[in-house]
Amino acid sequence: MELTNQQRKYLGLELIDSTWERVEISNSMKPEYESGKIILYFEGDIIRKVISIEYSGSYQEETVYLKTLENRTMIASKTGKGKPKKLNAVNLQRCNAEGMYFFYSGYITLANYTTQQTYFSSYFAGLKPMTEEELQAFLRQWMIDTDEAEFERIQAFAAAKRKRCKYREGDFFRFRIDRTHYGYGRILLDVTLLKKSGVKVWDILMGRPLVVSVYHIITENPAVDIQELGKLKSCPSQFIMDNRFFYGEYEIIGNAPLPEKVDYPIMYGQSISGTDRNKIIFQMGRCYKEISLEENNLIGKIDFKNHGMNCALHIYNRNVLEACIKEDSNGPYWEEQKGGCTHDIRNPKYKNELAKVMEQMGIVAEYDYK
């Protein structure tokens, strides 16, 4: 399998020039284990395109600009100051690609290395894994569905420069679900700013964590009024790294004061500090409490620290959000049992444990996470 220039055109990928030379190398450092192949396209001694094909069926195509030396056996240092590296699969993986890339491994990802943004994810769009034959049918339909306006959007996305965007608590944001549908959410808390303000936090989260929630809405309208969004039910809030906000993939569309009652994730468990493990810690938004482990018992049989996170939304794909909307409930979200749901004490199946934790911490609060 290899994409055609016609397909590349509609995916925003750089086209292969007829003058470029196609060279294949092994995708494995071990001669006795042939895992696939790498296709390189050379413009003179410069590598312009790298295509990695695994025997497992995965395919990745990306654009590079790598100067080679010694009859194309070495990769030159980008700055000219470092030592050249041998041209092989491992060293190619260490080189920075640029612009659009396409990845297929049952699911499709079309994204931009330069901007750190994703244009389309078939998994997030709720599509099933595709065979290579189904992929070709999908690409044919993709080209048919790409009208002039959509083609221009893809080309603009491919040519875009990296952005660094600002965000703040109370911001409403929009994200792309597929080519024509959008979802919406809200930033509820900036944990890093909370810590800088002097408020005590359980500092066991990676990166720059935010608390966000996703509204029960899937729409073709890219300009839903924030007042209307505020009336909608939301999926349970989650911790998320700020990457997709910082680079502008999740677009800020407005801001308003947060309501008095906000759904925050709950973190509960034994301290992981190597010098101070003899305590139980509880965190819910701006509420931080700790009690002695010697005088109290941990509640529950599993770990409720709930501190695992990445830069993805916990709704995972359109199907989960669609089911929540249809049932007017977050039941499908909790049933997915991913993204920390099994360690989230707000999960309705931990209702008894949650009540005991609230009592143990002396918190009087209304909570209903159905």
Coordinates of C-alpha atoms in Angstrom, one line a residue:
M1 CA 0.0 0.0 0.0
E2 CA 1.2 3.5 -0.8
L3 CA -0.9 6.7 -1.2
T4 CA -1.2 8.2 -4.6
N5 CA -0.5 11.9 -5.4
Q6 CA -4.2 12.4 -6.0
Q7 CA -5.0 11.1 -2.5
R8 CA -2.2 13.2 -1.0
K9 CA -3.6 16.3 -2.7
Y10 CA -7.0 15.8 -0.9
L11 CA -5.3 15.0 2.4
G12 CA -3.1 18.1 2.5
L13 CA 0.1 16.0 2.2
E14 CA 3.1 17.2 0.2
L15 CA 3.0 15.7 -3.3
I16 CA 5.9 13.5 -4.6
D17 CA 7.7 15.2 -7.4
S18 CA 8.4 13.1 -10.5
T19 CA 12.1 13.9 -10.3
W20 CA 12.4 12.5 -6.8
E21 CA 14.2 9.1 -6.5
R22 CA 12.4 6.3 -4.6
V23 CA 14.7 4.2 -2.3
E24 CA 13.6 1.3 0.0
I25 CA 15.4 0.4 3.3
S26 CA 14.7 -2.1 6.0
N27 CA 12.4 -1.0 8.9
S28 CA 14.4 -3.2 11.3
M29 CA 17.8 -2.9 12.9
K30 CA 18.1 -6.7 13.1
P31 CA 18.6 -8.5 9.7
E32 CA 17.1 -11.7 11.0
Y33 CA 13.8 -9.9 11.9
E34 CA 12.2 -8.1 8.9
S35 CA 9.3 -6.1 10.3
G36 CA 8.6 -4.0 7.3
K37 CA 10.1 -1.4 5.1
I38 CA 10.8 2.3 4.9
I39 CA 10.4 4.2 1.6
L40 CA 12.5 7.3 1.1
Y41 CA 12.1 9.9 -1.6
F42 CA 15.3 11.7 -2.4
E43 CA 15.6 15.1 -4.1
G44 CA 19.3 14.8 -4.9
D45 CA 20.9 14.0 -1.6
I46 CA 18.1 15.4 0.4
I47 CA 15.3 13.2 1.9
R48 CA 12.0 14.8 1.3
K49 CA 9.5 12.1 2.2
V50 CA 9.6 9.1 4.6
I51 CA 7.0 6.4 4.4
S52 CA 7.1 3.6 7.0
I53 CA 5.2 0.4 6.3
E54 CA 4.9 -2.4 8.9
Y55 CA 4.1 -6.0 8.1
S56 CA 1.4 -5.6 10.7
G57 CA -0.4 -3.3 8.3
S58 CA 0.4 0.1 9.7
Y59 CA 1.4 2.9 7.3
Q60 CA 2.8 6.3 8.2
E61 CA 3.8 9.1 5.7
E62 CA 5.5 12.3 6.7
T63 CA 7.5 15.1 5.2
V64 CA 11.1 15.8 6.2
Y65 CA 14.0 17.8 4.9
L66 CA 17.1 15.8 5.7
K67 CA 20.5 16.3 4.1
T68 CA 22.5 13.1 3.6
L69 CA 26.3 12.6 3.2
E70 CA 28.7 9.9 2.0
N71 CA 26.6 8.6 -0.8
R72 CA 23.3 8.8 1.1
T73 CA 24.6 6.6 4.0
M74 CA 24.7 9.2 6.7
I75 CA 22.2 11.9 7.9
A76 CA 23.8 15.3 8.3
S77 CA 23.4 17.3 11.5
K78 CA 20.6 19.8 11.1
T79 CA 22.7 22.6 12.7
G80 CA 25.9 21.5 11.0
K81 CA 27.6 21.3 14.4
G82 CA 26.7 17.8 15.5
K83 CA 28.1 14.5 14.2
P84 CA 26.4 12.8 11.2
K85 CA 24.3 9.7 12.0
K86 CA 24.0 6.5 10.1
L87 CA 21.0 6.4 7.8
N88 CA 18.8 3.7 9.3
A89 CA 15.3 3.2 10.8
V90 CA 16.2 4.2 14.3
N91 CA 17.9 7.5 13.4
L92 CA 15.1 8.4 11.0
Q93 CA 12.6 8.1 13.8
R94 CA 14.7 10.6 15.8
C95 CA 14.5 13.2 13.1
N96 CA 11.8 15.9 13.3
A97 CA 9.2 15.7 10.6
E98 CA 7.3 18.8 9.5
G99 CA 3.8 19.7 8.2
M100 CA 1.1 17.2 7.5
Y101 CA 1.4 13.5 8.2
F102 CA -0.9 10.5 7.7
F103 CA -1.1 7.4 9.9
Y104 CA -3.1 4.3 9.4
S105 CA -3.3 1.2 11.6
G106 CA -6.9 0.2 11.3
Y107 CA -7.8 3.8 12.3
I108 CA -6.7 6.9 10.5
T109 CA -5.0 10.0 11.8
L110 CA -4.4 13.1 9.7
A111 CA -2.5 15.7 11.6
N112 CA 0.2 18.4 11.4
Y113 CA 3.6 18.1 13.2
T114 CA 4.3 21.8 12.8
T115 CA 1.1 23.1 14.5
Q116 CA 0.7 20.0 16.8
Q117 CA -3.0 19.8 15.7
T118 CA -5.1 17.0 14.4
Y119 CA -7.4 17.5 11.4
F120 CA -9.2 14.1 11.5
S121 CA -9.1 11.0 13.6
S122 CA -11.4 8.1 12.5
Y123 CA -11.3 6.7 16.0
F124 CA -12.5 9.9 17.6
A125 CA -15.1 10.2 14.8
G126 CA -16.5 6.9 16.0
L127 CA -15.6 4.9 12.9
K128 CA -14.7 1.2 13.0
P129 CA -11.2 -0.1 12.2
M130 CA -10.7 -0.4 8.4
T131 CA -9.0 -3.1 6.3
E132 CA -6.8 -1.8 3.5
E133 CA -9.6 -2.3 1.0
E134 CA -12.0 -0.3 3.3
L135 CA -9.3 2.4 3.6
Q136 CA -9.2 2.8 -0.2
A137 CA -13.0 3.0 -0.3
F138 CA -12.9 5.6 2.5
L139 CA -10.3 7.7 0.7
R140 CA -12.4 7.6 -2.5
Q141 CA -15.4 8.9 -0.6
W142 CA -13.2 11.5 1.2
M143 CA -12.2 13.0 -2.1
I144 CA -15.8 12.9 -3.3
D145 CA -17.0 14.7 -0.1
T146 CA -14.3 17.4 -0.4
D147 CA -15.9 20.4 -2.0
E148 CA -13.9 23.5 -2.8
A149 CA -14.4 25.1 0.6
E150 CA -13.3 22.0 2.4
F151 CA -10.3 21.6 0.1
E152 CA -9.2 25.1 1.0
R153 CA -9.6 24.4 4.7
I154 CA -7.4 21.3 4.4
Q155 CA -4.7 23.2 2.5
A156 CA -4.8 26.1 5.0
F157 CA -4.5 23.6 7.9
A158 CA -1.5 22.0 6.2
A159 CA 0.2 25.3 5.6
A160 CA -0.5 26.8 9.0
K161 CA 2.2 27.9 11.4
R162 CA 2.4 26.9 15.1
K163 CA 0.4 29.0 17.5
R164 CA 0.7 29.6 21.2
C165 CA -2.7 30.4 22.6
K166 CA -3.9 31.8 25.9
Y167 CA -6.8 30.3 27.9
R168 CA -8.3 30.8 31.3
E169 CA -10.9 29.4 33.7
G170 CA -14.4 29.9 32.5
D171 CA -13.4 29.6 28.8
F172 CA -15.8 27.8 26.5
F173 CA -14.0 25.8 23.7
R174 CA -14.9 24.1 20.5
F175 CA -13.3 20.9 19.1
R176 CA -13.6 19.0 15.9
I177 CA -15.3 15.6 16.1
D178 CA -15.2 14.8 12.4
R179 CA -15.1 16.7 9.1
T180 CA -18.5 18.4 9.6
H181 CA -19.4 18.1 13.3
Y182 CA -18.2 19.9 16.4
G183 CA -18.3 19.3 20.1
Y184 CA -18.0 21.9 22.9
G185 CA -16.6 22.1 26.4
R186 CA -15.5 24.4 29.2
I187 CA -12.3 25.0 31.2
L188 CA -13.2 24.7 34.9
L189 CA -9.9 25.0 36.6
D190 CA -6.2 25.8 35.9
V191 CA -4.4 23.6 38.5
T192 CA -1.0 25.3 37.9
L193 CA -2.4 28.8 38.5
L194 CA -4.2 27.4 41.6
K195 CA -0.9 26.1 42.9
K196 CA 0.9 29.4 42.1
S197 CA -1.8 31.4 44.0
G198 CA -0.8 29.6 47.2
V199 CA -3.7 27.2 47.4
K200 CA -2.7 23.8 48.7
V201 CA -2.9 21.1 46.0
W202 CA -2.0 17.4 45.8
D203 CA 0.9 17.9 43.3
I204 CA 1.0 14.5 41.6
L205 CA -0.4 15.5 38.2
M206 CA 1.9 15.6 35.1
G207 CA 2.5 18.6 32.8
R208 CA 0.3 21.6 33.1
P209 CA -3.1 20.2 34.1
L210 CA -6.5 21.7 33.5
V211 CA -9.9 20.5 34.6
V212 CA -12.4 20.5 31.7
S213 CA -15.9 19.2 30.9
V214 CA -17.5 18.3 27.6
Y215 CA -21.1 19.3 26.9
H216 CA -23.8 16.9 25.7
I217 CA -23.8 18.3 22.1
I218 CA -22.8 17.2 18.6
T219 CA -23.6 19.8 16.0
E220 CA -22.6 21.1 12.6
N221 CA -22.9 24.6 14.0
P222 CA -19.4 26.0 14.6
A223 CA -20.8 29.0 16.4
V224 CA -23.1 27.8 19.2
D225 CA -23.8 30.6 21.7
I226 CA -22.1 30.2 25.0
Q227 CA -25.3 31.1 26.8
E228 CA -27.0 28.0 25.2
L229 CA -24.0 25.8 26.0
G230 CA -24.3 26.8 29.7
K231 CA -27.8 25.2 29.8
L232 CA -26.6 21.8 28.6
K233 CA -25.7 18.8 30.7
S234 CA -22.0 17.9 30.8
C235 CA -19.9 14.7 30.9
P236 CA -18.0 14.3 34.2
S237 CA -15.1 16.7 34.4
Q238 CA -11.6 15.4 33.9
F239 CA -7.9 16.4 34.2
I240 CA -6.2 17.0 30.9
M241 CA -2.8 18.4 29.8
D242 CA -3.0 21.8 28.3
N243 CA -1.3 20.9 24.9
R244 CA -4.4 21.1 22.7
F245 CA -5.4 24.4 24.2
F246 CA -1.9 25.9 24.1
Y247 CA -1.5 25.0 20.4
G248 CA -5.0 26.1 19.5
E249 CA -6.6 22.8 18.4
Y250 CA -9.3 23.3 21.0
E251 CA -10.5 26.8 20.1
I252 CA -11.6 29.3 22.7
I253 CA -15.0 30.8 21.8
G254 CA -15.9 32.9 24.8
N255 CA -15.7 33.2 28.6
A256 CA -18.2 33.7 31.4
P257 CA -18.0 33.4 35.2
L258 CA -18.2 29.9 36.5
P259 CA -21.3 28.8 38.4
E260 CA -21.1 28.5 42.2
K261 CA -21.4 24.7 42.0
V262 CA -18.8 23.1 39.7
D263 CA -18.2 19.4 39.1
Y264 CA -14.5 18.8 39.9
P265 CA -12.6 15.5 39.7
I266 CA -11.9 13.9 43.1
M267 CA -8.5 12.6 44.1
Y268 CA -8.4 10.4 47.2
G269 CA -5.7 8.1 48.6
Q270 CA -2.5 7.6 50.5
S271 CA 0.3 10.1 50.1
I272 CA 3.0 9.0 47.6
S273 CA 5.7 11.2 49.1
G274 CA 8.8 9.2 50.0
T275 CA 9.2 11.4 53.2
D276 CA 5.6 11.7 54.3
R277 CA 3.4 8.7 53.5
N278 CA 1.6 8.6 56.8
K279 CA -1.5 10.5 55.6
I280 CA -4.6 10.3 53.5
I281 CA -5.1 13.1 51.0
F282 CA -8.3 14.4 49.5
Q283 CA -8.6 17.0 46.7
M284 CA -11.7 18.3 45.0
G285 CA -11.1 21.5 43.1
R286 CA -9.9 24.1 45.6
C287 CA -10.8 21.9 48.5
Y288 CA -7.7 20.1 49.9
K289 CA -7.7 18.0 53.1
E290 CA -5.4 15.5 54.7
I291 CA -5.7 13.3 57.7
S292 CA -3.4 10.9 59.5
L293 CA -3.2 7.4 58.2
E294 CA -2.4 6.0 61.6
E295 CA -5.8 7.1 63.0
N296 CA -7.9 6.5 59.9
N297 CA -8.3 3.7 57.3
L298 CA -8.3 4.1 53.5
I299 CA -11.8 3.6 52.1
G300 CA -12.3 1.3 49.2
K301 CA -10.4 -1.7 47.8
I302 CA -9.0 0.1 44.7
D303 CA -6.9 3.2 44.1
F304 CA -8.9 6.4 43.9
K305 CA -6.0 8.8 43.3
N306 CA -7.5 9.5 39.9
H307 CA -4.3 11.2 38.7
G308 CA -3.7 9.5 35.4
M309 CA -4.2 11.9 32.4
N310 CA -3.0 12.8 29.0
C311 CA -3.9 15.4 26.4
A312 CA -7.0 13.6 25.2
L313 CA -10.6 14.0 26.2
H314 CA -12.1 11.1 28.2
I315 CA -15.1 10.8 25.9
Y316 CA -12.8 8.9 23.6
N317 CA -15.0 9.0 20.5
R318 CA -18.2 10.3 19.1
N319 CA -20.1 7.1 19.9
V320 CA -19.7 7.6 23.7
L321 CA -20.9 11.2 23.6
E322 CA -23.7 10.4 21.2
A323 CA -24.9 7.7 23.6
C324 CA -24.8 10.1 26.6
I325 CA -26.9 12.6 24.6
K326 CA -29.4 10.0 23.5
E327 CA -29.9 8.6 27.0
D328 CA -29.7 12.1 28.6
S329 CA -27.3 10.5 31.1
N330 CA -23.6 10.0 31.7
G331 CA -24.2 6.3 32.1
P332 CA -22.5 5.4 28.8
Y333 CA -19.4 7.5 29.8
W334 CA -19.1 5.5 33.1
E335 CA -19.7 2.2 31.3
E336 CA -16.8 2.8 28.9
Q337 CA -14.5 2.1 31.9
K338 CA -11.6 4.0 30.3
G339 CA -9.6 7.1 31.0
G340 CA -9.5 6.6 34.7
C341 CA -13.2 5.8 35.1
T342 CA -12.3 2.7 37.1
H343 CA -10.4 4.9 39.5
D344 CA -12.8 7.8 39.7
I345 CA -14.7 7.6 42.9
R346 CA -17.5 9.7 41.3
N347 CA -18.5 6.6 39.3
P348 CA -22.0 5.7 40.4
K349 CA -20.9 2.2 41.2
Y350 CA -18.7 3.7 44.0
K351 CA -21.6 5.6 45.5
N352 CA -21.2 4.0 49.0
E353 CA -17.4 4.6 49.0
L354 CA -17.9 8.2 48.0
A355 CA -20.4 8.8 50.8
K356 CA -17.9 7.3 53.3
V357 CA -15.0 9.4 51.9
M358 CA -17.1 12.6 52.2
E359 CA -18.0 11.8 55.8
Q360 CA -14.4 10.9 56.6
M361 CA -13.2 14.2 55.3
G362 CA -15.9 16.2 57.0
I363 CA -17.4 17.5 53.8
V364 CA -21.0 18.3 53.5
A365 CA -21.8 18.5 49.8
E366 CA -24.5 17.6 47.4
Y367 CA -23.2 15.2 44.7
D368 CA -25.0 13.3 42.0
Y369 CA -22.9 11.9 39.2
K370 CA -25.5 10.0 37.3

